[in-house]
């Protein structure tokens, strides 16, 4: 029968398509807590170079991790991309990622910026440093994060709320270095020096400094870059603390391969590409961050802020000590 024959043809061509399609249209699916405007240009470049399609959704890290967990082995996600080692550490701990054995990733990313268990890898570095008002702060007054707890800074300090993971990670790294007792003393000193209640975000903290409400604060440098771009005349300058000691607190944005990745090979290839010198500027520069790969030149805006020594304690400590850090800040009255 004519109808039967064409149905058979249709069926067999559909089957053929189903068999052939995966090989033709390789793809990788990314759940990203990094904004679309930061990742889209990167993924477009990857597709152009490799022909591999990158599908992605963006959301905050909390909902993305909850979704991964709920989807379990049915998840379409191959890669989780997020900010802060604390979040990546949490994802690994919740068994959402799988270890990746990649020579390229090990070669491209310094050991302190990736998980010792190889479940996640830093792709850009974010420095959390001191910002001050050059009209109010004398040369030589600034030294370390720890010193901001001292008498020089009484009534002169502004801080962002302790509820944000950035400050939780900063304090966690201080616990790793100094232990809990000493860190608590430092945090109590910060609280005693506050000029005003903790501010909701890094930009508000810098605006308070510029407005003369306080003289110093601690923020991620890309917020400084964004604010200076919009309002270049604000009296704000960068200081790199702890240069004679442990170095500036750094964190990462990074990624890992999901435990139930269907396109595991493609996922690893994407991470390797993201860590390579051709992609690192595209990844870091759009957000005024630092490349994680040491062989890559810094963007000119970022380079103009000066060179600095980074704290090289493994960033996974930020995750391991996060609970302790939150409890410590609570005890110390840091809201
Ligand atoms: Fe941020």
CSV table of C-alpha atoms and ligand atoms in Angstrom, one decimal:
chain,number,residue,atom,x,y,z
A,1,UNK,CA,0.0,0.0,0.0
A,2,UNK,CA,1.2,3.4,-0.9
A,3,UNK,CA,0.4,5.0,2.4
A,4,UNK,CA,2.1,2.1,4.3
A,5,UNK,CA,5.2,2.5,2.2
A,6,UNK,CA,5.6,6.2,2.8
A,7,UNK,CA,4.9,5.8,6.5
A,8,UNK,CA,7.7,3.2,6.6
A,9,UNK,CA,10.0,5.6,4.7
A,10,UNK,CA,9.1,8.4,7.1
A,11,UNK,CA,9.7,6.1,10.1
A,12,UNK,CA,13.1,4.9,8.8
A,13,UNK,CA,14.2,8.4,8.0
A,14,UNK,CA,13.2,9.6,11.5
A,15,UNK,CA,15.1,6.7,13.0
A,16,UNK,CA,18.1,7.6,10.9
A,17,UNK,CA,17.9,11.2,12.0
A,18,UNK,CA,17.7,10.1,15.7
A,19,UNK,CA,20.9,8.0,15.2
A,20,UNK,CA,22.8,10.5,13.3
A,21,UNK,CA,21.8,13.7,15.1
A,22,UNK,CA,24.0,13.4,18.2
A,23,UNK,CA,27.1,13.0,16.2
A,24,UNK,CA,26.3,16.0,14.0
A,25,UNK,CA,25.0,18.4,16.6
A,26,UNK,CA,27.3,18.0,19.6
A,27,UNK,CA,26.1,20.1,22.5
A,28,UNK,CA,26.8,20.9,26.1
A,29,UNK,CA,24.3,22.2,28.6
A,30,UNK,CA,25.4,24.8,31.2
A,31,UNK,CA,23.6,25.9,34.4
A,32,UNK,CA,25.1,29.3,35.1
A,33,UNK,CA,25.0,31.7,38.0
A,34,UNK,CA,27.1,34.0,35.9
A,35,UNK,CA,25.0,36.6,34.0
A,36,UNK,CA,24.0,36.0,30.4
A,37,UNK,CA,25.9,39.1,29.2
A,38,UNK,CA,29.1,37.7,30.7
A,39,UNK,CA,28.8,34.2,29.2
A,40,UNK,CA,27.0,34.6,26.0
A,41,UNK,CA,29.9,36.1,24.0
A,42,UNK,CA,32.1,33.3,25.3
A,43,UNK,CA,29.8,30.5,24.3
A,44,UNK,CA,29.2,32.0,20.9
A,45,UNK,CA,32.9,32.1,20.3
A,46,UNK,CA,33.2,28.4,21.4
A,47,UNK,CA,30.4,27.4,19.1
A,48,UNK,CA,32.0,29.3,16.2
A,49,UNK,CA,35.4,27.6,16.8
A,50,UNK,CA,34.2,24.0,17.5
A,51,UNK,CA,30.7,23.7,16.1
A,52,UNK,CA,29.5,22.5,19.5
A,53,UNK,CA,26.3,24.2,20.6
A,54,UNK,CA,26.3,25.5,24.2
A,55,UNK,CA,22.8,25.6,25.7
A,56,UNK,CA,22.5,27.5,29.0
A,57,UNK,CA,20.1,28.8,31.6
A,58,UNK,CA,21.0,31.4,34.2
A,59,UNK,CA,19.8,31.9,37.7
A,60,UNK,CA,21.1,32.5,41.2
A,61,UNK,CA,23.3,29.7,42.5
A,62,UNK,CA,20.8,28.6,45.2
A,63,UNK,CA,18.0,27.8,42.8
A,64,UNK,CA,20.4,26.3,40.2
A,65,UNK,CA,21.8,23.9,42.8
A,66,UNK,CA,18.4,23.0,44.1
A,67,UNK,CA,17.3,22.3,40.6
A,68,UNK,CA,20.3,20.1,39.9
A,69,UNK,CA,19.6,18.2,43.1
A,70,UNK,CA,15.9,17.8,42.3
A,71,UNK,CA,16.6,16.6,38.7
A,72,UNK,CA,19.1,14.0,39.9
A,73,UNK,CA,20.2,11.7,37.1
A,74,UNK,CA,17.6,13.2,34.8
A,75,UNK,CA,19.3,16.6,34.7
A,76,UNK,CA,20.0,18.0,31.3
A,77,UNK,CA,22.9,20.0,32.8
A,78,UNK,CA,26.5,19.0,32.0
A,79,UNK,CA,28.3,22.0,33.6
A,80,UNK,CA,27.6,24.1,36.7
A,81,UNK,CA,29.1,27.5,36.4
A,82,UNK,CA,29.0,29.8,39.5
A,83,UNK,CA,30.8,32.4,41.5
A,84,UNK,CA,32.6,32.0,44.8
A,85,UNK,CA,34.5,28.9,45.9
A,86,UNK,CA,32.1,28.7,48.9
A,87,UNK,CA,29.3,27.8,46.4
A,88,UNK,CA,31.3,25.4,44.3
A,89,UNK,CA,32.5,23.7,47.5
A,90,UNK,CA,28.9,23.3,48.6
A,91,UNK,CA,27.9,21.8,45.2
A,92,UNK,CA,30.7,19.3,45.5
A,93,UNK,CA,29.7,18.5,49.0
A,94,UNK,CA,26.1,17.9,47.9
A,95,UNK,CA,27.4,15.4,45.4
A,96,UNK,CA,26.3,17.5,42.4
A,97,UNK,CA,29.7,17.4,40.6
A,98,UNK,CA,32.1,14.7,39.5
A,99,UNK,CA,35.9,14.7,39.5
A,100,UNK,CA,37.6,15.6,36.2
A,101,UNK,CA,41.0,14.3,35.4
A,102,UNK,CA,42.4,16.8,32.9
A,103,UNK,CA,46.0,17.7,32.4
A,104,UNK,CA,45.0,20.9,30.6
A,105,UNK,CA,43.0,22.1,33.5
A,106,UNK,CA,45.8,21.3,35.9
A,107,UNK,CA,48.3,23.1,33.8
A,108,UNK,CA,46.1,26.1,33.1
A,109,UNK,CA,44.7,26.7,36.6
A,110,UNK,CA,47.0,27.2,39.6
A,111,UNK,CA,46.4,24.6,42.4
A,112,UNK,CA,45.1,27.1,45.0
A,113,UNK,CA,42.3,28.1,42.6
A,114,UNK,CA,40.9,24.7,42.1
A,115,UNK,CA,39.3,21.9,44.2
A,116,UNK,CA,42.0,19.5,45.5
A,117,UNK,CA,39.5,16.7,44.6
A,118,UNK,CA,39.2,18.1,41.0
A,119,UNK,CA,35.5,18.6,41.1
A,120,UNK,CA,35.7,22.3,40.3
A,121,UNK,CA,38.1,24.8,38.7
A,122,UNK,CA,38.5,28.5,39.1
A,123,UNK,CA,38.1,30.3,35.7
A,124,UNK,CA,38.6,33.9,36.9
A,125,UNK,CA,40.0,35.5,40.0
A,126,UNK,CA,38.2,38.2,42.0
A,127,UNK,CA,40.2,40.2,44.5
A,128,UNK,CA,38.5,41.5,47.6
A,129,UNK,CA,40.5,44.5,48.6
A,130,UNK,CA,40.5,47.8,50.5
A,131,UNK,CA,39.0,50.9,48.9
A,132,UNK,CA,39.7,54.3,50.6
A,133,UNK,CA,39.0,58.0,50.2
A,134,UNK,CA,42.4,59.5,49.3
A,135,UNK,CA,41.3,62.9,50.7
A,136,UNK,CA,40.8,61.3,54.1
A,137,UNK,CA,43.4,58.6,54.4
A,138,UNK,CA,47.1,59.5,54.9
A,139,UNK,CA,49.8,57.5,53.1
A,140,UNK,CA,51.0,54.7,55.3
A,141,UNK,CA,47.8,54.4,57.4
A,142,UNK,CA,46.6,51.4,55.5
A,143,UNK,CA,48.3,48.1,56.0
A,144,UNK,CA,46.2,44.9,56.5
A,145,UNK,CA,42.6,43.7,56.7
A,146,UNK,CA,43.4,42.8,60.3
A,147,UNK,CA,44.6,46.4,61.1
A,148,UNK,CA,41.1,47.7,60.1
A,149,UNK,CA,40.2,46.4,63.6
A,150,UNK,CA,42.7,48.7,65.3
A,151,UNK,CA,42.3,52.1,66.9
A,152,UNK,CA,43.3,54.1,63.8
A,153,UNK,CA,40.0,53.2,62.1
A,154,UNK,CA,37.6,54.0,65.0
A,155,UNK,CA,34.4,55.3,63.3
A,156,UNK,CA,36.1,55.3,59.9
A,157,UNK,CA,35.1,51.8,58.5
A,158,UNK,CA,32.2,50.8,56.4
A,159,UNK,CA,31.4,47.1,55.6
A,160,UNK,CA,29.0,45.3,53.5
A,161,UNK,CA,26.6,42.9,55.3
A,162,UNK,CA,28.0,39.6,56.6
A,163,UNK,CA,25.1,37.9,54.9
A,164,UNK,CA,26.9,38.0,51.5
A,165,UNK,CA,29.0,35.0,50.7
A,166,UNK,CA,32.0,37.3,49.8
A,167,UNK,CA,32.5,38.4,53.4
A,168,UNK,CA,31.8,34.9,54.7
A,169,UNK,CA,34.6,33.7,52.4
A,170,UNK,CA,36.9,36.5,53.5
A,171,UNK,CA,36.4,35.7,57.2
A,172,UNK,CA,36.7,31.9,56.5
A,173,UNK,CA,40.1,32.5,54.9
A,174,UNK,CA,41.1,34.5,58.0
A,175,UNK,CA,40.1,31.6,60.2
A,176,UNK,CA,42.3,29.3,58.0
A,177,UNK,CA,45.2,31.7,58.6
A,178,UNK,CA,44.7,32.8,62.2
A,179,UNK,CA,42.4,30.3,63.8
A,180,UNK,CA,39.0,31.2,65.3
A,181,UNK,CA,39.9,33.0,68.4
A,182,UNK,CA,42.1,35.6,66.8
A,183,UNK,CA,39.7,36.0,63.8
A,184,UNK,CA,36.9,36.7,66.2
A,185,UNK,CA,38.9,39.4,67.9
A,186,UNK,CA,39.5,41.0,64.5
A,187,UNK,CA,35.9,40.9,63.5
A,188,UNK,CA,34.8,42.4,66.8
A,189,UNK,CA,37.3,45.2,66.2
A,190,UNK,CA,35.8,45.8,62.7
A,191,UNK,CA,32.3,46.0,64.2
A,192,UNK,CA,33.5,48.4,66.9
A,193,UNK,CA,35.1,50.6,64.2
A,194,UNK,CA,32.0,50.8,62.0
A,195,UNK,CA,30.9,54.3,61.1
A,196,UNK,CA,27.4,53.0,60.1
A,197,UNK,CA,25.4,49.8,60.0
A,198,UNK,CA,26.6,47.2,57.4
A,199,UNK,CA,25.6,48.2,53.9
A,200,UNK,CA,23.6,46.0,51.5
A,201,UNK,CA,26.2,45.7,48.7
A,202,UNK,CA,29.8,46.6,47.7
A,203,UNK,CA,28.7,49.6,45.6
A,204,UNK,CA,26.8,51.2,48.5
A,205,UNK,CA,29.8,50.6,50.7
A,206,UNK,CA,32.0,52.6,48.3
A,207,UNK,CA,29.4,55.3,47.9
A,208,UNK,CA,29.4,55.7,51.6
A,209,UNK,CA,33.2,56.2,51.5
A,210,UNK,CA,33.0,58.7,48.6
A,211,UNK,CA,30.2,60.6,50.5
A,212,UNK,CA,32.5,61.0,53.5
A,213,UNK,CA,30.4,58.8,55.8
A,214,UNK,CA,33.5,56.6,56.4
A,215,UNK,CA,37.0,56.5,55.0
A,216,UNK,CA,37.6,52.8,54.1
A,217,UNK,CA,35.8,49.7,53.0
A,218,UNK,CA,36.4,46.2,51.6
A,219,UNK,CA,35.0,45.2,48.2
A,220,UNK,CA,35.6,43.1,45.1
A,221,UNK,CA,37.6,45.2,42.6
A,222,UNK,CA,35.2,44.8,39.7
A,223,UNK,CA,32.6,46.8,41.6
A,224,UNK,CA,35.2,49.5,42.0
A,225,UNK,CA,35.9,49.3,38.3
A,226,UNK,CA,32.2,49.6,37.4
A,227,UNK,CA,31.6,52.5,39.8
A,228,UNK,CA,34.7,54.4,38.6
A,229,UNK,CA,33.6,53.9,35.0
A,230,UNK,CA,30.3,55.5,35.7
A,231,UNK,CA,31.6,58.2,38.1
A,232,UNK,CA,35.3,58.7,37.5
A,233,UNK,CA,35.6,61.6,39.8
A,234,UNK,CA,34.5,59.9,43.0
A,235,UNK,CA,37.3,60.1,45.6
A,236,UNK,CA,38.0,56.4,45.7
A,237,UNK,CA,41.3,54.6,45.4
A,238,UNK,CA,42.5,51.0,45.6
A,239,UNK,CA,44.8,49.7,48.3
A,240,UNK,CA,46.3,46.2,48.2
A,241,UNK,CA,46.5,45.0,51.9
A,242,UNK,CA,48.7,42.2,53.4
A,243,UNK,CA,51.4,42.6,50.8
A,244,UNK,CA,54.1,41.8,53.4
A,245,UNK,CA,52.1,38.9,54.8
A,246,UNK,CA,49.6,36.5,53.3
A,247,UNK,CA,48.4,38.6,50.4
A,248,UNK,CA,45.1,39.9,49.1
A,249,UNK,CA,42.0,37.8,49.6
A,250,UNK,CA,41.0,36.3,46.3
A,251,UNK,CA,38.1,34.2,45.3
A,252,UNK,CA,37.0,32.7,42.0
A,253,UNK,CA,34.2,32.2,39.6
A,254,UNK,CA,34.5,28.7,38.3
A,255,UNK,CA,32.9,25.6,37.1
A,256,UNK,CA,32.6,21.8,37.4
A,257,UNK,CA,31.1,18.9,35.5
A,258,UNK,CA,27.8,17.7,36.9
A,259,UNK,CA,27.6,14.2,38.4
A,260,UNK,CA,25.0,13.1,35.8
A,261,UNK,CA,26.4,14.9,32.8
A,262,UNK,CA,25.1,13.3,29.5
A,263,UNK,CA,27.8,15.1,27.5
A,264,UNK,CA,30.7,14.6,29.9
A,265,UNK,CA,33.4,14.7,27.2
A,266,UNK,CA,32.0,17.9,25.7
A,267,UNK,CA,31.7,19.4,29.2
A,268,UNK,CA,35.4,18.7,29.9
A,269,UNK,CA,36.4,20.1,26.6
A,270,UNK,CA,34.4,23.3,27.3
A,271,UNK,CA,36.1,23.7,30.7
A,272,UNK,CA,39.5,23.1,29.1
A,273,UNK,CA,38.8,25.7,26.5
A,274,UNK,CA,37.5,28.2,29.1
A,275,UNK,CA,40.8,27.9,30.9
A,276,UNK,CA,42.9,28.3,27.8
A,277,UNK,CA,44.7,31.5,26.9
A,278,UNK,CA,42.4,32.2,24.0
A,279,UNK,CA,39.3,32.2,26.2
A,280,UNK,CA,40.6,33.6,29.5
A,281,UNK,CA,40.5,37.2,28.5
A,282,UNK,CA,37.0,36.8,27.1
A,283,UNK,CA,36.0,35.3,30.4
A,284,UNK,CA,37.7,37.7,32.8
A,285,UNK,CA,37.8,41.0,31.0
A,286,UNK,CA,34.0,41.4,30.5
A,287,UNK,CA,33.6,41.6,34.3
A,288,UNK,CA,36.9,43.4,35.1
A,289,UNK,CA,38.2,40.2,36.8
A,290,UNK,CA,41.6,38.6,36.7
A,291,UNK,CA,42.3,35.6,34.5
A,292,UNK,CA,42.9,32.5,36.5
A,293,UNK,CA,45.5,31.3,34.0
A,294,UNK,CA,48.8,32.9,34.9
A,295,UNK,CA,50.1,33.0,31.4
A,296,UNK,CA,47.3,35.4,30.3
A,297,UNK,CA,47.8,39.2,30.3
A,298,UNK,CA,45.5,41.3,32.3
A,299,UNK,CA,43.0,43.7,30.8
A,300,UNK,CA,44.4,47.3,30.7
A,301,UNK,CA,41.8,48.8,33.1
A,302,UNK,CA,42.5,46.1,35.6
A,303,UNK,CA,46.3,46.2,35.1
A,304,UNK,CA,46.2,50.0,35.8
A,305,UNK,CA,45.1,49.2,39.4
A,306,UNK,CA,48.5,47.7,40.0
A,307,UNK,CA,50.1,44.4,40.6
A,308,UNK,CA,49.6,42.6,43.9
A,309,UNK,CA,50.3,39.5,45.8
A,310,UNK,CA,47.4,37.0,46.1
A,311,UNK,CA,46.7,34.9,49.1
A,312,UNK,CA,47.5,31.4,48.0
A,313,UNK,CA,45.7,29.4,50.6
A,314,UNK,CA,43.5,27.0,48.6
A,315,UNK,CA,40.1,28.7,48.0
A,316,UNK,CA,38.3,25.5,49.0
A,317,UNK,CA,39.0,26.6,52.6
A,318,UNK,CA,36.3,29.3,52.1
A,319,UNK,CA,33.8,26.5,51.7
A,320,UNK,CA,35.1,24.2,54.4
A,321,UNK,CA,35.1,27.0,57.0
A,322,UNK,CA,31.9,28.8,55.8
A,323,UNK,CA,29.7,27.6,58.6
A,324,UNK,CA,32.3,28.5,61.2
A,325,UNK,CA,32.7,31.9,59.6
A,326,UNK,CA,29.0,32.6,59.7
A,327,UNK,CA,28.7,31.6,63.3
A,328,UNK,CA,31.8,33.7,64.2
A,329,UNK,CA,30.5,36.8,62.6
A,330,UNK,CA,27.2,36.3,64.4
A,331,UNK,CA,28.9,36.0,67.8
A,332,UNK,CA,31.0,39.1,67.0
A,333,UNK,CA,27.9,41.1,66.3
A,334,UNK,CA,28.7,41.6,62.6
A,335,UNK,CA,25.2,41.9,61.0
B,1,LIG,FE1,29.6,40.2,42.6
